[in-house]
Amino acid sequence: MTLINPNQQPDFLSVVEKQMQLTEAQGMAIRGLVDGIKQMHLDVTEKVEEVQMLVQEVRDSVTLTDAECYQLQDAVRIRSITLTRDRYKETDGKYNETVGKYRRMIWSKLKVLFSVAKYSHIRRIDFDDSIYFVKDFRPEDYI
């Protein structure tokens, strides 16, 4: 069994104190790293939210694609023919004239509803609403 020499006691304490100072310095360095990481996380989260808002603004301003325009045209065509068939026979002289009248009316009311000069300027986010409007269109609501 070795006994600690009273003369060696101050050396031992100084080593422990030095180790404790190093540990405290490491703790402070780690705390600084953690604080820096937290700030970076907050900054990145803020930037992600900004980017998401910008992406939503772009999505909201993008107009109909060619395929969506075609679908809308088709819906107007079908609805104008359906409305006319409810009132006239295809052999009637007013049939084609009435189809055109309903078609123009649908386009006109659609552009007013979505505040656009051309139907192709309808925003993509409004596409489903525009299709619903056309399919549910009743000329009686506008006469």
Coordinates of N, CA, C and O in Angstrom, one line a residue:
M1 N 0.8 -1.1 0.0 CA 0.0 0.0 0.0 C 0.9 1.2 0.0 O 1.8 1.3 0.8
T2 N 0.6 2.1 -1.0 CA 1.4 3.3 -1.0 C 0.6 4.5 -0.4 O -0.6 4.6 -0.6
L3 N 1.3 5.1 0.4 CA 0.7 6.3 1.1 C 1.0 7.5 0.3 O 2.1 7.6 -0.3
I4 N 0.1 8.4 0.3 CA 0.4 9.7 -0.3 C 1.3 10.5 0.6 O 1.1 10.7 1.7
N5 N 2.3 10.9 -0.1 CA 3.3 11.7 0.6 C 2.8 13.1 0.8 O 2.3 13.7 -0.1
P6 N 2.8 13.6 2.0 CA 2.3 15.0 2.2 C 2.9 16.0 1.3 O 2.3 17.0 1.0
N7 N 4.1 15.7 0.9 CA 4.8 16.7 0.0 C 4.2 16.6 -1.4 O 4.3 17.6 -2.2
Q8 N 3.6 15.5 -1.8 CA 3.0 15.3 -3.1 C 1.6 15.9 -3.2 O 1.0 16.0 -4.3
Q9 N 1.0 16.2 -2.1 CA -0.4 16.6 -2.0 C -0.6 17.9 -2.9 O -1.6 17.9 -3.7
P10 N 0.2 18.9 -2.8 CA -0.1 20.1 -3.6 C 0.0 19.7 -5.1 O -0.8 20.3 -5.9
D11 N 0.8 18.8 -5.5 CA 0.9 18.4 -7.0 C -0.4 17.8 -7.4 O -0.9 18.0 -8.5
F12 N -0.9 16.9 -6.6 CA -2.1 16.2 -6.9 C -3.3 17.2 -7.0 O -4.1 17.1 -8.0
L13 N -3.4 18.1 -6.1 CA -4.5 19.1 -6.2 C -4.3 20.0 -7.4 O -5.3 20.4 -8.0
S14 N -3.1 20.3 -7.7 CA -2.9 21.2 -8.9 C -3.3 20.5 -10.2 O -3.9 21.1 -11.1
V15 N -3.0 19.2 -10.2 CA -3.4 18.4 -11.4 C -4.9 18.3 -11.5 O -5.5 18.5 -12.6
V16 N -5.6 18.1 -10.4 CA -7.1 18.0 -10.3 C -7.6 19.4 -10.7 O -8.6 19.5 -11.5
E17 N -7.1 20.5 -10.2 CA -7.6 21.8 -10.5 C -7.4 22.1 -12.0 O -8.3 22.7 -12.6
K18 N -6.2 21.7 -12.5 CA -6.0 21.9 -13.9 C -7.0 21.2 -14.8 O -7.5 21.7 -15.8
Q19 N -7.2 19.9 -14.4 CA -8.2 19.1 -15.1 C -9.6 19.7 -15.0 O -10.3 19.7 -16.0
M20 N -9.9 20.2 -13.8 CA -11.2 20.9 -13.7 C -11.3 22.1 -14.5 O -12.4 22.4 -15.2
Q21 N -10.3 22.9 -14.7 CA -10.3 24.1 -15.5 C -10.4 23.7 -17.0 O -11.2 24.3 -17.7
L22 N -9.8 22.6 -17.4 CA -9.9 22.1 -18.8 C -11.3 21.7 -19.0 O -11.9 21.9 -20.1
T23 N -11.9 20.9 -18.1 CA -13.3 20.5 -18.2 C -14.2 21.6 -18.3 O -15.2 21.6 -19.1
E24 N -14.0 22.6 -17.5 CA -14.9 23.8 -17.5 C -14.7 24.6 -18.9 O -15.7 25.0 -19.5
A25 N -13.5 24.6 -19.4 CA -13.3 25.3 -20.7 C -14.0 24.5 -21.8 O -14.6 25.1 -22.7
Q26 N -13.9 23.2 -21.7 CA -14.5 22.3 -22.7 C -16.1 22.5 -22.6 O -16.7 22.6 -23.6
G27 N -16.6 22.6 -21.4 CA -18.0 22.8 -21.2 C -18.5 24.1 -21.8 O -19.5 24.2 -22.5
M28 N -17.7 25.1 -21.6 CA -18.0 26.5 -22.2 C -17.9 26.4 -23.7 O -18.8 27.0 -24.4
A29 N -16.9 25.7 -24.2 CA -16.8 25.6 -25.7 C -18.0 24.8 -26.3 O -18.6 25.2 -27.3
I30 N -18.4 23.7 -25.6 CA -19.6 22.9 -26.0 C -20.8 23.8 -25.9 O -21.7 23.7 -26.8
R31 N -21.0 24.5 -24.8 CA -22.2 25.4 -24.7 C -22.2 26.4 -25.8 O -23.3 26.7 -26.4
G32 N -21.1 27.0 -26.2 CA -21.0 27.9 -27.4 C -21.4 27.2 -28.6 O -22.2 27.8 -29.5
L33 N -21.0 26.0 -28.9 CA -21.4 25.2 -30.0 C -22.9 24.9 -30.0 O -23.6 25.1 -31.1
V34 N -23.4 24.5 -28.9 CA -24.9 24.3 -28.8 C -25.7 25.6 -29.1 O -26.6 25.5 -29.8
D35 N -25.2 26.7 -28.5 CA -25.9 27.9 -28.7 C -25.9 28.3 -30.2 O -26.9 28.8 -30.8
G36 N -24.7 28.1 -30.8 CA -24.6 28.4 -32.3 C -25.5 27.5 -33.1 O -26.1 28.0 -34.1
I37 N -25.6 26.2 -32.8 CA -26.4 25.3 -33.5 C -27.9 25.7 -33.3 O -28.6 25.7 -34.3
K38 N -28.3 26.1 -32.1 CA -29.7 26.5 -31.9 C -30.0 27.7 -32.8 O -31.0 27.8 -33.4
Q39 N -29.1 28.7 -32.8 CA -29.3 29.9 -33.6 C -29.4 29.6 -35.1 O -30.2 30.1 -35.8
M40 N -28.5 28.6 -35.6 CA -28.5 28.2 -37.0 C -29.9 27.5 -37.2 O -30.5 27.8 -38.3
H41 N -30.3 26.7 -36.3 CA -31.6 26.1 -36.5 C -32.8 27.1 -36.6 O -33.6 27.0 -37.5
L42 N -32.7 28.1 -35.8 CA -33.8 29.2 -35.9 C -33.7 29.9 -37.2 O -34.7 30.2 -37.8
D43 N -32.5 30.2 -37.6 CA -32.3 30.9 -38.9 C -32.8 30.1 -40.1 O -33.4 30.6 -41.0
V44 N -32.4 28.8 -40.1 CA -32.9 27.9 -41.2 C -34.4 27.8 -41.2 O -35.0 27.8 -42.2
T45 N -35.0 27.6 -40.0 CA -36.4 27.5 -39.9 C -37.1 28.8 -40.4 O -38.1 28.7 -41.2
E46 N -36.6 29.9 -40.1 CA -37.1 31.2 -40.6 C -37.0 31.3 -42.1 O -38.0 31.6 -42.8
K47 N -35.9 30.8 -42.7 CA -35.7 30.9 -44.1 C -36.6 29.9 -44.8 O -37.1 30.2 -45.9
V48 N -36.8 28.7 -44.2 CA -37.7 27.7 -44.8 C -39.1 28.3 -44.9 O -39.8 28.1 -45.9
E49 N -39.5 29.0 -43.8 CA -40.9 29.6 -43.8 C -41.0 30.6 -44.9 O -42.0 30.7 -45.6
E50 N -39.9 31.4 -45.1 CA -40.0 32.5 -46.1 C -40.1 31.8 -47.5 O -40.8 32.3 -48.3
V51 N -39.3 30.8 -47.7 CA -39.3 30.1 -49.0 C -40.7 29.5 -49.2 O -41.2 29.5 -50.4
Q52 N -41.3 28.9 -48.2 CA -42.6 28.3 -48.4 C -43.6 29.3 -48.7 O -44.5 29.1 -49.6
M53 N -43.5 30.5 -48.1 CA -44.5 31.6 -48.5 C -44.3 32.1 -49.9 O -45.2 32.3 -50.6
L54 N -43.0 32.2 -50.3 CA -42.7 32.6 -51.7 C -43.2 31.5 -52.7 O -43.8 31.9 -53.8
V55 N -43.0 30.3 -52.4 CA -43.5 29.2 -53.3 C -45.0 29.3 -53.4 O -45.6 29.1 -54.5
Q56 N -45.7 29.5 -52.3 CA -47.1 29.6 -52.3 C -47.6 30.8 -53.1 O -48.6 30.7 -53.9
E57 N -46.9 31.9 -53.0 CA -47.2 33.1 -53.9 C -47.1 32.7 -55.3 O -47.9 33.1 -56.1
V58 N -46.0 32.0 -55.7 CA -45.8 31.6 -57.1 C -46.9 30.7 -57.5 O -47.5 30.8 -58.6
R59 N -47.2 29.7 -56.7 CA -48.3 28.8 -57.0 C -49.6 29.5 -57.2 O -50.4 29.2 -58.1
D60 N -49.9 30.5 -56.4 CA -51.1 31.2 -56.5 C -51.2 32.1 -57.7 O -52.3 32.4 -58.1
S61 N -50.1 32.4 -58.3 CA -50.1 33.3 -59.4 C -50.0 32.6 -60.8 O -50.2 33.2 -61.8
V62 N -49.6 31.3 -60.7 CA -49.5 30.6 -62.0 C -50.8 30.3 -62.6 O -51.8 29.9 -61.9
T63 N -50.9 30.5 -63.9 CA -52.2 30.4 -64.6 C -52.3 28.9 -65.1 O -51.4 28.1 -65.0
L64 N -53.5 28.7 -65.7 CA -53.8 27.3 -66.2 C -52.8 26.8 -67.2 O -52.2 27.5 -68.0
T65 N -52.5 25.5 -67.1 CA -51.7 24.8 -68.1 C -52.5 24.6 -69.3 O -53.7 24.7 -69.3
D66 N -51.8 24.2 -70.4 CA -52.5 23.9 -71.7 C -53.5 22.8 -71.5 O -54.7 22.8 -72.0
A67 N -53.1 21.8 -70.7 CA -54.1 20.7 -70.4 C -55.3 21.1 -69.7 O -56.4 20.7 -70.0
E68 N -55.1 22.0 -68.7 CA -56.2 22.5 -67.9 C -57.1 23.4 -68.8 O -58.4 23.3 -68.7
C69 N -56.5 24.2 -69.7 CA -57.3 25.0 -70.6 C -58.2 24.1 -71.5 O -59.3 24.4 -71.7
Y70 N -57.6 23.0 -72.0 CA -58.3 22.1 -72.8 C -59.5 21.5 -72.0 O -60.6 21.4 -72.5
Q71 N -59.2 21.1 -70.8 CA -60.3 20.5 -70.0 C -61.4 21.5 -69.7 O -62.6 21.2 -69.8
L72 N -61.1 22.7 -69.5 CA -62.1 23.8 -69.3 C -62.9 24.0 -70.6 O -64.1 24.2 -70.6
Q73 N -62.2 24.1 -71.7 CA -62.8 24.2 -73.0 C -63.8 23.1 -73.2 O -65.0 23.3 -73.7
D74 N -63.4 21.9 -72.9 CA -64.2 20.7 -73.1 C -65.5 20.8 -72.2 O -66.6 20.5 -72.6
A75 N -65.3 21.2 -71.0 CA -66.4 21.4 -70.0 C -67.4 22.4 -70.6 O -68.6 22.2 -70.5
V76 N -66.9 23.5 -71.1 CA -67.8 24.6 -71.6 C -68.5 24.0 -72.8 O -69.8 24.2 -73.0
R77 N -67.8 23.3 -73.7 CA -68.5 22.7 -74.9 C -69.6 21.8 -74.5 O -70.7 21.9 -75.0
I78 N -69.3 20.9 -73.6 CA -70.3 19.9 -73.1 C -71.5 20.6 -72.5 O -72.6 20.2 -72.7
R79 N -71.2 21.5 -71.6 CA -72.3 22.2 -70.9 C -73.2 23.0 -71.8 O -74.4 22.9 -71.7
S80 N -72.6 23.7 -72.8 CA -73.4 24.5 -73.7 C -74.3 23.5 -74.6 O -75.4 23.9 -74.9
I81 N -73.8 22.4 -75.0 CA -74.5 21.4 -75.8 C -75.7 20.9 -74.9 O -76.8 20.7 -75.3
T82 N -75.3 20.5 -73.7 CA -76.3 19.9 -72.8 C -77.5 20.9 -72.5 O -78.6 20.5 -72.5
L83 N -77.1 22.2 -72.3 CA -78.1 23.2 -72.0 C -79.0 23.4 -73.3 O -80.3 23.5 -73.1
T84 N -78.4 23.3 -74.4 CA -79.2 23.5 -75.6 C -80.1 22.3 -75.9 O -81.3 22.4 -76.3
R85 N -79.6 21.1 -75.7 CA -80.4 19.9 -75.9 C -81.6 19.8 -75.0 O -82.6 19.2 -75.3
D86 N -81.5 20.5 -73.8 CA -82.7 20.5 -72.9 C -83.8 21.4 -73.5 O -84.9 21.3 -73.0
R87 N -83.5 22.3 -74.4 CA -84.4 23.2 -74.9 C -84.8 23.1 -76.4 O -85.9 23.4 -76.8
Y88 N -83.9 22.5 -77.2 CA -84.1 22.4 -78.6 C -83.7 21.0 -79.1 O -82.8 20.4 -78.5
K89 N -84.2 20.6 -80.2 CA -83.7 19.4 -80.9 C -82.6 19.8 -81.8 O -82.6 20.9 -82.3
E90 N -81.7 18.9 -82.1 CA -80.6 19.2 -82.9 C -81.0 19.6 -84.3 O -80.3 20.3 -85.0
T91 N -82.2 19.1 -84.7 CA -82.7 19.5 -86.1 C -83.3 20.8 -86.2 O -83.5 21.4 -87.2
D92 N -83.5 21.4 -85.0 CA -84.1 22.8 -85.0 C -83.1 23.8 -85.5 O -81.9 23.7 -85.2
G93 N -83.6 24.8 -86.2 CA -82.7 25.8 -86.8 C -82.0 26.7 -85.7 O -80.9 27.2 -86.0
K94 N -82.6 26.8 -84.5 CA -82.0 27.6 -83.5 C -80.9 26.8 -82.6 O -80.3 27.4 -81.8
Y95 N -80.8 25.6 -82.9 CA -79.9 24.7 -82.1 C -78.5 25.3 -82.1 O -77.9 25.6 -81.0
N96 N -77.8 25.4 -83.3 CA -76.4 25.9 -83.3 C -76.3 27.3 -82.8 O -75.3 27.6 -82.1
E97 N -77.3 28.1 -83.1 CA -77.2 29.5 -82.6 C -77.3 29.5 -81.0 O -76.6 30.3 -80.4
T98 N -78.1 28.7 -80.5 CA -78.3 28.6 -79.0 C -77.0 28.0 -78.4 O -76.6 28.5 -77.3
V99 N -76.4 27.0 -79.0 CA -75.2 26.5 -78.4 C -74.2 27.6 -78.3 O -73.5 27.8 -77.3
G100 N -74.0 28.4 -79.4 CA -73.0 29.5 -79.4 C -73.4 30.5 -78.3 O -72.5 31.1 -77.7
K101 N -74.7 30.8 -78.2 CA -75.1 31.8 -77.2 C -74.8 31.4 -75.8 O -74.2 32.1 -75.0
Y102 N -75.0 30.1 -75.5 CA -74.7 29.6 -74.2 C -73.2 29.5 -73.9 O -72.7 29.8 -72.8
R103 N -72.5 29.1 -74.9 CA -71.0 29.0 -74.8 C -70.4 30.4 -74.5 O -69.6 30.6 -73.6
R104 N -70.9 31.4 -75.2 CA -70.4 32.8 -75.0 C -70.8 33.3 -73.6 O -70.0 33.9 -72.9
M105 N -72.0 32.9 -73.2 CA -72.5 33.3 -71.9 C -71.6 32.7 -70.8 O -71.2 33.4 -69.8
I106 N -71.3 31.4 -70.9 CA -70.5 30.7 -69.9 C -69.1 31.4 -69.8 O -68.6 31.7 -68.7
W107 N -68.5 31.6 -71.0 CA -67.2 32.2 -71.0 C -67.2 33.6 -70.4 O -66.3 33.9 -69.6
S108 N -68.2 34.3 -70.7 CA -68.3 35.7 -70.2 C -68.4 35.7 -68.7 O -67.7 36.4 -68.0
K109 N -69.3 34.9 -68.2 CA -69.5 34.9 -66.7 C -68.3 34.3 -66.0 O -68.0 34.7 -64.9
L110 N -67.7 33.3 -66.6 CA -66.5 32.7 -66.0 C -65.4 33.7 -65.8 O -64.7 33.8 -64.8
K111 N -65.1 34.5 -66.9 CA -64.1 35.6 -66.8 C -64.4 36.6 -65.8 O -63.6 37.1 -65.1
V112 N -65.7 37.0 -65.7 CA -66.1 38.0 -64.7 C -65.9 37.4 -63.3 O -65.3 38.1 -62.4
L113 N -66.3 36.2 -63.1 CA -66.2 35.5 -61.8 C -64.7 35.5 -61.3 O -64.4 35.8 -60.1
F114 N -63.8 35.2 -62.2 CA -62.4 35.1 -61.8 C -61.6 36.3 -62.1 O -60.3 36.3 -62.0
S115 N -62.2 37.4 -62.6 CA -61.6 38.7 -62.8 C -60.4 38.6 -63.8 O -59.3 39.0 -63.5
V116 N -60.6 38.0 -64.9 CA -59.6 37.8 -65.9 C -60.1 38.3 -67.3 O -61.3 38.2 -67.5
A117 N -59.2 38.7 -68.1 CA -59.5 39.1 -69.5 C -59.7 37.9 -70.4 O -60.4 37.9 -71.4
K118 N -58.9 36.9 -70.1 CA -58.9 35.7 -70.9 C -59.1 34.5 -70.0 O -58.5 34.5 -68.9
Y119 N -59.8 33.5 -70.4 CA -60.0 32.4 -69.5 C -58.7 31.7 -69.2 O -58.5 31.1 -68.1
S120 N -57.7 31.8 -70.1 CA -56.4 31.1 -69.8 C -55.6 31.8 -68.7 O -54.6 31.3 -68.3
H121 N -56.1 32.9 -68.3 CA -55.4 33.7 -67.2 C -56.0 33.3 -65.8 O -55.5 33.8 -64.8
I122 N -56.9 32.4 -65.8 CA -57.4 31.9 -64.5 C -56.3 31.2 -63.8 O -55.5 30.5 -64.4
R123 N -56.2 31.4 -62.5 CA -55.1 30.8 -61.7 C -55.3 29.3 -61.6 O -56.4 28.9 -61.5
R124 N -54.2 28.6 -61.5 CA -54.3 27.1 -61.4 C -55.0 26.7 -60.1 O -55.8 25.8 -60.1
I125 N -54.9 27.5 -59.0 CA -55.5 27.2 -57.8 C -57.0 27.3 -57.9 O -57.8 26.8 -57.1
D126 N -57.5 28.0 -58.9 CA -58.9 28.2 -59.2 C -59.5 27.3 -60.2 O -60.7 27.3 -60.5
F127 N -58.7 26.3 -60.7 CA -59.1 25.4 -61.8 C -60.3 24.6 -61.4 O -61.3 24.6 -62.1
D128 N -60.3 24.0 -60.2 CA -61.4 23.1 -59.8 C -62.7 24.0 -59.6 O -63.7 23.5 -60.0
D129 N -62.5 25.2 -59.1 CA -63.7 26.0 -58.9 C -64.3 26.4 -60.3 O -65.5 26.5 -60.5
S130 N -63.4 26.6 -61.3 CA -63.9 27.0 -62.6 C -64.6 25.9 -63.3 O -65.6 26.0 -63.9
I131 N -64.1 24.7 -63.1 CA -64.7 23.5 -63.7 C -66.1 23.3 -63.0 O -67.1 23.0 -63.7
Y132 N -66.2 23.4 -61.7 CA -67.4 23.3 -61.0 C -68.4 24.4 -61.5 O -69.6 24.1 -61.7
F133 N -68.0 25.6 -61.7 CA -68.8 26.7 -62.1 C -69.4 26.3 -63.5 O -70.6 26.4 -63.7
V134 N -68.6 25.8 -64.4 CA -69.1 25.4 -65.7 C -70.1 24.3 -65.7 O -71.2 24.4 -66.3
K135 N -69.8 23.3 -64.9 CA -70.7 22.1 -64.8 C -72.0 22.4 -64.2 O -73.0 21.8 -64.4
D136 N -72.0 23.4 -63.3 CA -73.2 23.8 -62.5 C -73.9 25.0 -63.2 O -74.9 25.5 -62.6
F137 N -73.3 25.5 -64.3 CA -73.9 26.8 -64.9 C -75.3 26.6 -65.3 O -75.7 25.7 -65.9
R138 N -76.1 27.6 -64.9 CA -77.5 27.7 -65.3 C -77.8 29.1 -65.8 O -77.6 30.1 -65.1
P139 N -78.2 29.2 -67.1 CA -78.4 30.6 -67.6 C -79.5 31.4 -66.9 O -79.4 32.6 -66.9
E140 N -80.4 30.7 -66.3 CA -81.5 31.3 -65.6 C -80.9 32.2 -64.5 O -81.6 33.2 -64.1
D141 N -79.8 31.9 -63.9 CA -79.2 32.6 -62.8 C -78.7 34.0 -63.3 O -78.4 34.9 -62.5
Y142 N -78.6 34.2 -64.6 CA -78.0 35.4 -65.2 C -78.9 36.2 -66.1 O -78.6 37.1 -66.7
I143 N -80.2 35.8 -66.1 CA -81.2 36.5 -66.9 C -82.1 37.3 -66.1 O -82.4 37.0 -65.0

